[in-house]
Coordinates of C-alpha atoms in Angstrom, one line a residue:
M289 CA -0.4 -0.2 -0.1
D290 CA 1.1 3.5 -0.4
E291 CA 3.0 5.7 1.7
S292 CA -0.3 7.1 4.0
L293 CA -2.1 3.5 4.2
E294 CA 1.6 3.2 6.1
N295 CA 1.1 5.5 8.0
Q296 CA -2.1 4.5 9.4
T297 CA -1.8 1.3 12.1
Q298 CA -0.4 -1.3 10.3
T299 CA -3.0 -3.1 10.0
H300 CA -7.5 -3.5 9.8
D301 CA -6.6 -6.3 12.3
Q302 CA -5.0 -3.8 14.7
E303 CA -7.8 -1.9 15.0
D304 CA -9.9 -3.7 16.1
E305 CA -7.5 -4.3 19.7
I306 CA -8.6 -0.2 20.1
V307 CA -10.4 0.3 23.1
T308 CA -12.4 3.7 22.9
E309 CA -11.6 5.9 27.0
G310 CA -14.9 7.0 27.8
S311 CA -14.0 11.2 28.5
A312 CA -16.2 12.9 31.5
V313 CA -19.4 14.5 30.9
V314 CA -21.0 17.3 32.7
H315 CA -24.6 17.5 33.2
S316 CA -25.7 18.5 29.9
E317 CA -28.6 17.4 26.8
P318 CA -26.0 18.2 23.3
S319 CA -28.8 18.7 20.1
Q320 CA -28.9 16.1 17.7
D321 CA -28.4 17.9 15.0
G322 CA -26.5 21.3 16.7
S323 CA -29.3 23.4 15.5
V324 CA -30.1 24.7 18.7
P325 CA -27.7 25.3 21.8
P326 CA -27.4 22.3 23.8
K327 CA -29.1 22.3 27.9
V328 CA -26.1 22.4 30.6
D329 CA -27.3 22.1 34.1
S330 CA -23.3 22.6 35.4
E331 CA -23.0 26.0 37.3
A332 CA -22.0 29.0 35.2
E333 CA -18.1 29.8 36.2
V334 CA -18.2 34.0 35.9
L335 CA -14.6 34.4 33.3
D336 CA -15.8 38.7 33.2
E337 CA -18.5 40.9 33.3
K338 CA -19.6 39.8 30.2
V339 CA -18.6 36.9 29.5
S340 CA -19.4 33.5 31.6
K341 CA -19.0 28.9 30.8
Q342 CA -20.6 26.2 30.9
I343 CA -18.8 23.2 31.2
I344 CA -20.0 20.7 29.0
K345 CA -17.4 18.1 28.9
E346 CA -13.7 18.1 31.2
G347 CA -10.9 19.0 29.3
H348 CA -7.9 17.7 30.2
G349 CA -3.9 19.1 31.0
S350 CA -3.1 23.0 31.5
K351 CA -5.2 26.3 29.6
P352 CA -3.7 28.3 26.9
S353 CA -1.7 31.6 28.0
K354 CA -1.3 35.0 25.6
Y355 CA -0.2 34.8 22.3
S356 CA -0.6 30.7 21.9
T357 CA -2.5 29.6 19.1
C358 CA -5.7 27.6 20.3
F359 CA -7.6 25.4 17.6
L360 CA -10.5 24.4 17.9
H361 CA -14.3 23.9 16.5
Y362 CA -17.7 26.4 17.3
R363 CA -21.5 26.8 17.2
A364 CA -22.5 30.1 17.5
W365 CA -26.2 31.3 17.9
T366 CA -27.9 34.6 19.1
K367 CA -28.7 34.5 23.0
N368 CA -32.4 35.9 22.5
S369 CA -33.9 34.0 18.9
Q370 CA -31.5 31.0 19.1
H371 CA -30.6 31.6 15.4
K372 CA -27.1 29.9 14.0
F373 CA -25.2 31.5 11.8
E374 CA -21.8 29.5 12.5
D375 CA -21.1 26.1 12.4
T376 CA -17.1 24.9 12.0
W377 CA -18.3 20.7 12.8
Q378 CA -20.9 21.6 9.8
E379 CA -17.5 22.4 7.6
Q380 CA -15.3 20.7 9.2
Q381 CA -13.1 22.8 9.7
P382 CA -11.4 23.9 12.6
I383 CA -10.4 27.3 13.6
E384 CA -7.1 29.0 14.7
L385 CA -7.8 31.5 17.4
V386 CA -4.2 33.3 18.8
L387 CA -4.9 34.6 22.3
G388 CA -4.2 38.3 23.3
K389 CA -4.7 38.7 18.6
E390 CA -8.3 38.1 17.9
K391 CA -10.3 39.7 15.6
K392 CA -12.5 42.2 17.7
E393 CA -15.8 40.5 17.0
L394 CA -14.1 36.8 18.6
A395 CA -12.9 38.7 22.1
G396 CA -15.1 37.3 24.1
L397 CA -14.7 33.8 22.7
A398 CA -10.8 34.7 23.7
I399 CA -11.9 35.6 26.9
G400 CA -13.9 31.8 26.6
V401 CA -11.0 29.8 25.4
S402 CA -8.4 31.4 27.4
S403 CA -10.0 29.4 29.8
M404 CA -10.7 26.3 28.6
K405 CA -8.1 23.0 28.4
S406 CA -7.1 20.4 25.9
G407 CA -10.9 18.7 24.8
E408 CA -12.7 21.0 26.9
R409 CA -16.0 21.5 25.6
A410 CA -18.6 24.5 26.9
L411 CA -21.1 26.7 26.8
V412 CA -19.4 29.9 26.9
H413 CA -21.7 32.9 26.9
V414 CA -21.2 36.1 25.5
G415 CA -22.6 40.2 25.9
W416 CA -22.5 42.4 22.9
E417 CA -20.0 44.7 24.1
L418 CA -17.5 42.0 23.4
A419 CA -19.1 40.6 20.0
Y420 CA -20.5 42.3 17.0
G421 CA -21.4 45.8 19.1
K422 CA -24.0 47.9 18.8
E423 CA -24.6 47.3 15.5
G424 CA -24.3 43.9 14.4
N425 CA -22.5 42.1 11.1
F426 CA -24.8 42.1 8.3
S427 CA -22.5 39.7 5.6
F428 CA -20.8 36.7 6.9
P429 CA -22.1 35.9 9.3
N430 CA -25.4 37.7 9.9
V431 CA -25.3 39.1 13.4
P432 CA -28.5 41.6 13.9
P433 CA -27.3 45.1 17.0
M434 CA -27.0 44.4 20.6
A435 CA -26.5 40.1 19.9
D436 CA -26.2 38.4 23.1
L437 CA -23.9 35.3 21.7
L438 CA -24.0 31.9 23.0
Y439 CA -20.8 29.6 21.9
E440 CA -20.6 25.8 21.9
V441 CA -16.9 25.4 21.8
E442 CA -14.5 22.8 22.0
V443 CA -10.7 23.0 22.5
I444 CA -8.9 21.2 20.0
G445 CA -5.8 21.9 21.3
F446 CA -2.8 24.8 21.5
D447 CA 0.3 25.3 20.4
E448 CA 2.0 28.1 23.2
T449 CA 4.5 30.9 21.4
K450 CA 7.6 28.5 22.7
E451 CA 6.5 25.9 20.5
G452 CA 6.6 27.4 17.2
K453 CA 4.6 31.2 14.9
A454 CA 1.2 31.3 13.9
R455 CA -0.1 29.9 10.6
S456 CA -0.1 32.4 8.8
D457 CA 3.6 33.3 9.4
M458 CA 4.9 29.7 8.4
T459 CA 6.5 28.5 5.0
V460 CA 4.7 25.5 3.2
E461 CA 7.4 22.9 4.6
E462 CA 6.6 24.8 8.2
R463 CA 2.6 24.3 8.1
I464 CA 3.8 20.4 6.6
G465 CA 6.1 19.8 8.9
A466 CA 4.1 21.3 12.0
A467 CA 0.8 19.1 11.1
D468 CA 3.2 15.7 10.4
R469 CA 4.3 16.6 13.8
R470 CA 0.4 16.4 15.4
K471 CA -0.3 13.5 13.5
M472 CA 2.9 11.1 15.1
D473 CA 1.7 12.7 18.2
G474 CA -1.8 11.0 17.4
N475 CA -0.3 8.5 16.3
S476 CA 1.0 7.0 19.6
L477 CA -2.4 8.2 21.3
F478 CA -3.9 6.1 19.6
K479 CA -1.4 3.1 19.7
E480 CA -2.2 4.0 23.4
E481 CA -5.9 3.3 22.7
K482 CA -6.5 7.3 23.7
L483 CA -9.2 8.3 21.3
E484 CA -10.8 11.1 22.4
E485 CA -7.2 12.8 22.3
A486 CA -5.5 11.2 18.9
M487 CA -8.4 12.7 16.9
Q488 CA -7.7 16.1 19.4
Q489 CA -4.5 15.9 17.5
Y490 CA -5.1 15.2 14.4
E491 CA -7.7 17.8 13.8
M492 CA -4.7 20.3 14.9
A493 CA -3.3 18.4 11.7
I494 CA -6.0 19.4 9.6
A495 CA -6.1 23.0 11.1
Y496 CA -3.1 23.6 9.5
M497 CA -3.7 22.5 6.0
G498 CA -7.2 24.4 5.4
D499 CA -9.2 24.8 2.1
D500 CA -7.3 28.6 1.9
F501 CA -3.4 26.6 2.1
M502 CA -4.6 23.7 0.2
F503 CA -6.0 25.8 -2.9
Q504 CA -3.0 27.3 -3.3
L505 CA -0.5 24.4 -3.5
Y506 CA 0.2 22.2 -6.7
G507 CA 2.8 19.2 -7.4
K508 CA 4.7 18.0 -4.7
Y509 CA 4.0 20.7 -2.4
Q510 CA 0.5 19.3 -2.8
D511 CA 1.2 15.8 -2.3
M512 CA 3.2 16.3 0.6
A513 CA 0.5 18.0 2.0
L514 CA -2.1 15.3 1.1
A515 CA 0.5 12.6 2.5
V516 CA 0.2 14.4 6.1
K517 CA -3.9 15.5 5.5
N518 CA -5.8 12.1 4.5
P519 CA -3.4 9.8 7.1
C520 CA -5.9 12.3 9.4
H521 CA -8.7 12.2 8.3
L522 CA -9.0 8.1 8.1
N523 CA -8.0 7.9 11.7
I524 CA -10.0 10.5 13.1
A525 CA -13.2 7.9 11.0
A526 CA -10.9 5.0 12.8
C527 CA -11.5 6.5 16.8
L528 CA -15.6 7.7 15.4
I529 CA -16.1 4.1 14.4
K530 CA -15.2 2.2 18.0
L531 CA -16.8 5.4 19.3
K532 CA -19.6 4.3 17.2
R533 CA -20.5 7.5 15.3
Y534 CA -20.9 6.3 12.4
D535 CA -22.1 9.0 9.9
E536 CA -19.2 11.8 11.6
A537 CA -16.7 8.4 10.5
I538 CA -18.2 8.6 6.7
G539 CA -18.3 12.2 6.6
H540 CA -14.1 11.6 6.5
C541 CA -14.0 9.3 4.7
N542 CA -15.7 11.4 1.7
I543 CA -13.2 13.6 2.5
V544 CA -10.3 11.1 1.3
L545 CA -12.3 10.0 -1.1
T546 CA -12.9 13.3 -2.8
E547 CA -9.1 13.3 -3.4
E548 CA -7.9 9.9 -3.8
E549 CA -11.6 7.4 -5.0
K550 CA -8.4 4.5 -5.0
N551 CA -8.1 5.2 -1.1
P552 CA -8.5 1.2 -0.4
K553 CA -8.2 2.4 3.8
A554 CA -11.2 4.9 3.0
L555 CA -13.6 2.6 1.1
F556 CA -12.9 0.0 3.8
R557 CA -13.7 2.3 6.7
R558 CA -16.7 4.0 4.8
G559 CA -17.8 -0.4 4.7
K560 CA -17.1 -0.8 7.5
A561 CA -19.9 2.4 9.3
K562 CA -22.4 1.9 7.3
A563 CA -22.4 -2.1 7.4
E564 CA -22.8 -0.5 11.2
L565 CA -25.5 1.4 9.7
G566 CA -27.4 -1.4 8.2
Q567 CA -26.5 0.3 4.8
M568 CA -25.4 -3.6 3.9
D569 CA -25.6 -3.0 -0.5
S570 CA -23.6 0.0 0.2
A571 CA -21.3 -1.0 2.7
R572 CA -20.9 -4.1 -0.1
D573 CA -19.9 -2.2 -3.1
D574 CA -17.9 0.3 -0.7
F575 CA -15.8 -3.9 0.3
R576 CA -16.0 -4.8 -3.3
K577 CA -13.9 -1.5 -4.3
A578 CA -11.8 -1.1 -1.6
Q579 CA -10.5 -5.3 -2.7
K580 CA -10.5 -3.9 -5.9
Y581 CA -7.5 -2.1 -5.6
A582 CA -5.8 -3.9 -2.5
P583 CA -6.9 -7.4 -3.4
D584 CA -4.6 -9.1 -0.9
D585 CA -6.3 -8.0 1.9
K586 CA -7.4 -10.0 4.2
A587 CA -9.6 -7.5 6.8
I588 CA -11.8 -6.4 3.3
R589 CA -12.1 -10.4 2.5
R590 CA -13.2 -11.3 6.9
E591 CA -15.4 -8.3 6.7
L592 CA -17.3 -9.0 2.6
R593 CA -17.7 -12.5 4.7
A594 CA -19.2 -10.9 7.7
L595 CA -21.4 -9.7 5.7
A596 CA -22.4 -12.1 3.2
E597 CA -23.3 -13.9 6.7
Q598 CA -25.4 -11.4 7.9
E599 CA -27.4 -12.0 5.3
K600 CA -27.1 -15.6 5.0
A601 CA -28.8 -15.2 9.0
L602 CA -31.3 -12.8 7.7
Y603 CA -32.8 -15.2 4.8
Q604 CA -32.8 -18.2 7.0
K605 CA -34.5 -15.7 10.0
Q606 CA -37.1 -14.5 7.5
K607 CA -37.7 -18.4 5.7
E608 CA -39.0 -19.2 9.5
M609 CA -40.6 -16.4 10.3
Y610 CA -42.8 -17.2 6.7
K611 CA -42.8 -21.2 7.0
G612 CA -44.4 -20.1 10.6
I613 CA -46.7 -18.0 9.8
F614 CA -47.4 -20.6 6.2
K615 CA -47.9 -23.4 8.5
G616 CA -49.9 -21.6 11.0
K617 CA -52.6 -20.7 7.9
E618 CA -52.1 -24.7 7.6
E619 CA -53.2 -26.2 10.5
G620 CA -55.2 -23.3 11.4
G621 CA -57.2 -25.0 8.0
A622 CA -56.7 -28.5 8.7
K623 CA -58.6 -27.6 12.1
A624 CA -61.8 -25.7 10.3
M625 CA -61.9 -28.1 7.8
S626 CA -62.2 -31.4 10.5
R627 CA -65.2 -29.1 12.4
N628 CA -67.0 -28.4 9.4
W629 CA -66.9 -32.0 8.9
L630 CA -68.6 -32.6 12.6
I631 CA -71.0 -30.6 11.7
L632 CA -71.8 -31.7 8.6
L633 CA -71.7 -35.5 10.5
W634 CA -74.2 -34.1 12.8
Q635 CA -76.9 -32.3 10.6
W636 CA -76.7 -36.3 9.1
L637 CA -77.4 -37.7 12.2
V638 CA -80.3 -35.1 13.4
S639 CA -81.7 -35.5 9.5
L640 CA -81.8 -39.7 9.9
F641 CA -83.0 -39.7 13.1
S642 CA -85.6 -37.4 12.7
R643 CA -87.0 -39.3 9.0
I644 CA -86.9 -42.6 11.7
F645 CA -88.9 -40.8 14.3
R646 CA -91.5 -39.8 11.7
R647 CA -91.7 -43.7 9.8
H648 CA -92.5 -44.3 13.1
R649 CA -95.0 -41.9 13.6
V650 CA -96.6 -42.9 10.9
K651 CA -96.8 -46.7 11.5
A652 CA -98.5 -46.0 14.7
D653 CA -100.8 -44.2 13.4

């Protein structure tokens, strides 16, 4: 297999040995689709006169310092109308925020992020004075005047200033190198079965190679970037499958297949996620395509056999079910015929005795 595949775990079999590690969740009821803010029961922590925070999921490690480059995902709503105006998860592209150098409208968000640890997710309340202000914003994003905001934020991780430059100040080689180091850190955590932390490292690696950066690359630089970026998406997909977040796993595989439609690992993992969702025909198609490009892969053959066995078991189950229905009908029909014969015999006997009785009566007269 090519280099991007070798950067994953050694074999598909090894992935099956990974055990997920649960994260600490504090009283919360996040919405299923992220269309409305999550309901959070944890106590609000006041960070500033206009900023407070409620923790949804605990993080780990230290907090970022001033001028740290933070990588995060967030959804943003206006507090009163609950109109969602931004969602980086939907775009599958984390953003970079340099604390102390943020845009004026992100000042409240930066205060919230500066209080968070890597992996922490929180609901951050921001007053309009530290957001889009008195005038609001009528381009993108569309925010009305004097709108208090709600941010559902997850800090993927951060780089301290001593660790390197902001992405915008890096050369192409430096950005790809920084992303590759994050990917290797993610691989180490992956092998230690720390899936949530591994995903954070992969997300940070991907953040170094956003769409604006990738569009500028061509030739060997594009190949170098994809050799780091695509394995990160595929390892995130592997983690998500273990965490039973199958739709998200499919999304990351789709990103890779947009760039490399013949990538067998992307096809394999997408097929695996589809199989878990019960999309058997589509899963089989992906496994067969993967087998076409990696004919010696034992894991692909194993998944195809498993699908065939599942379908056979389902067929037998349906056969037994229908057999029981028809058998019931046959038995019911036999019982009905038996009852009909008894009724006819009884009617014949009554008729016979009736005729005999009438004959005796006529003779007596």
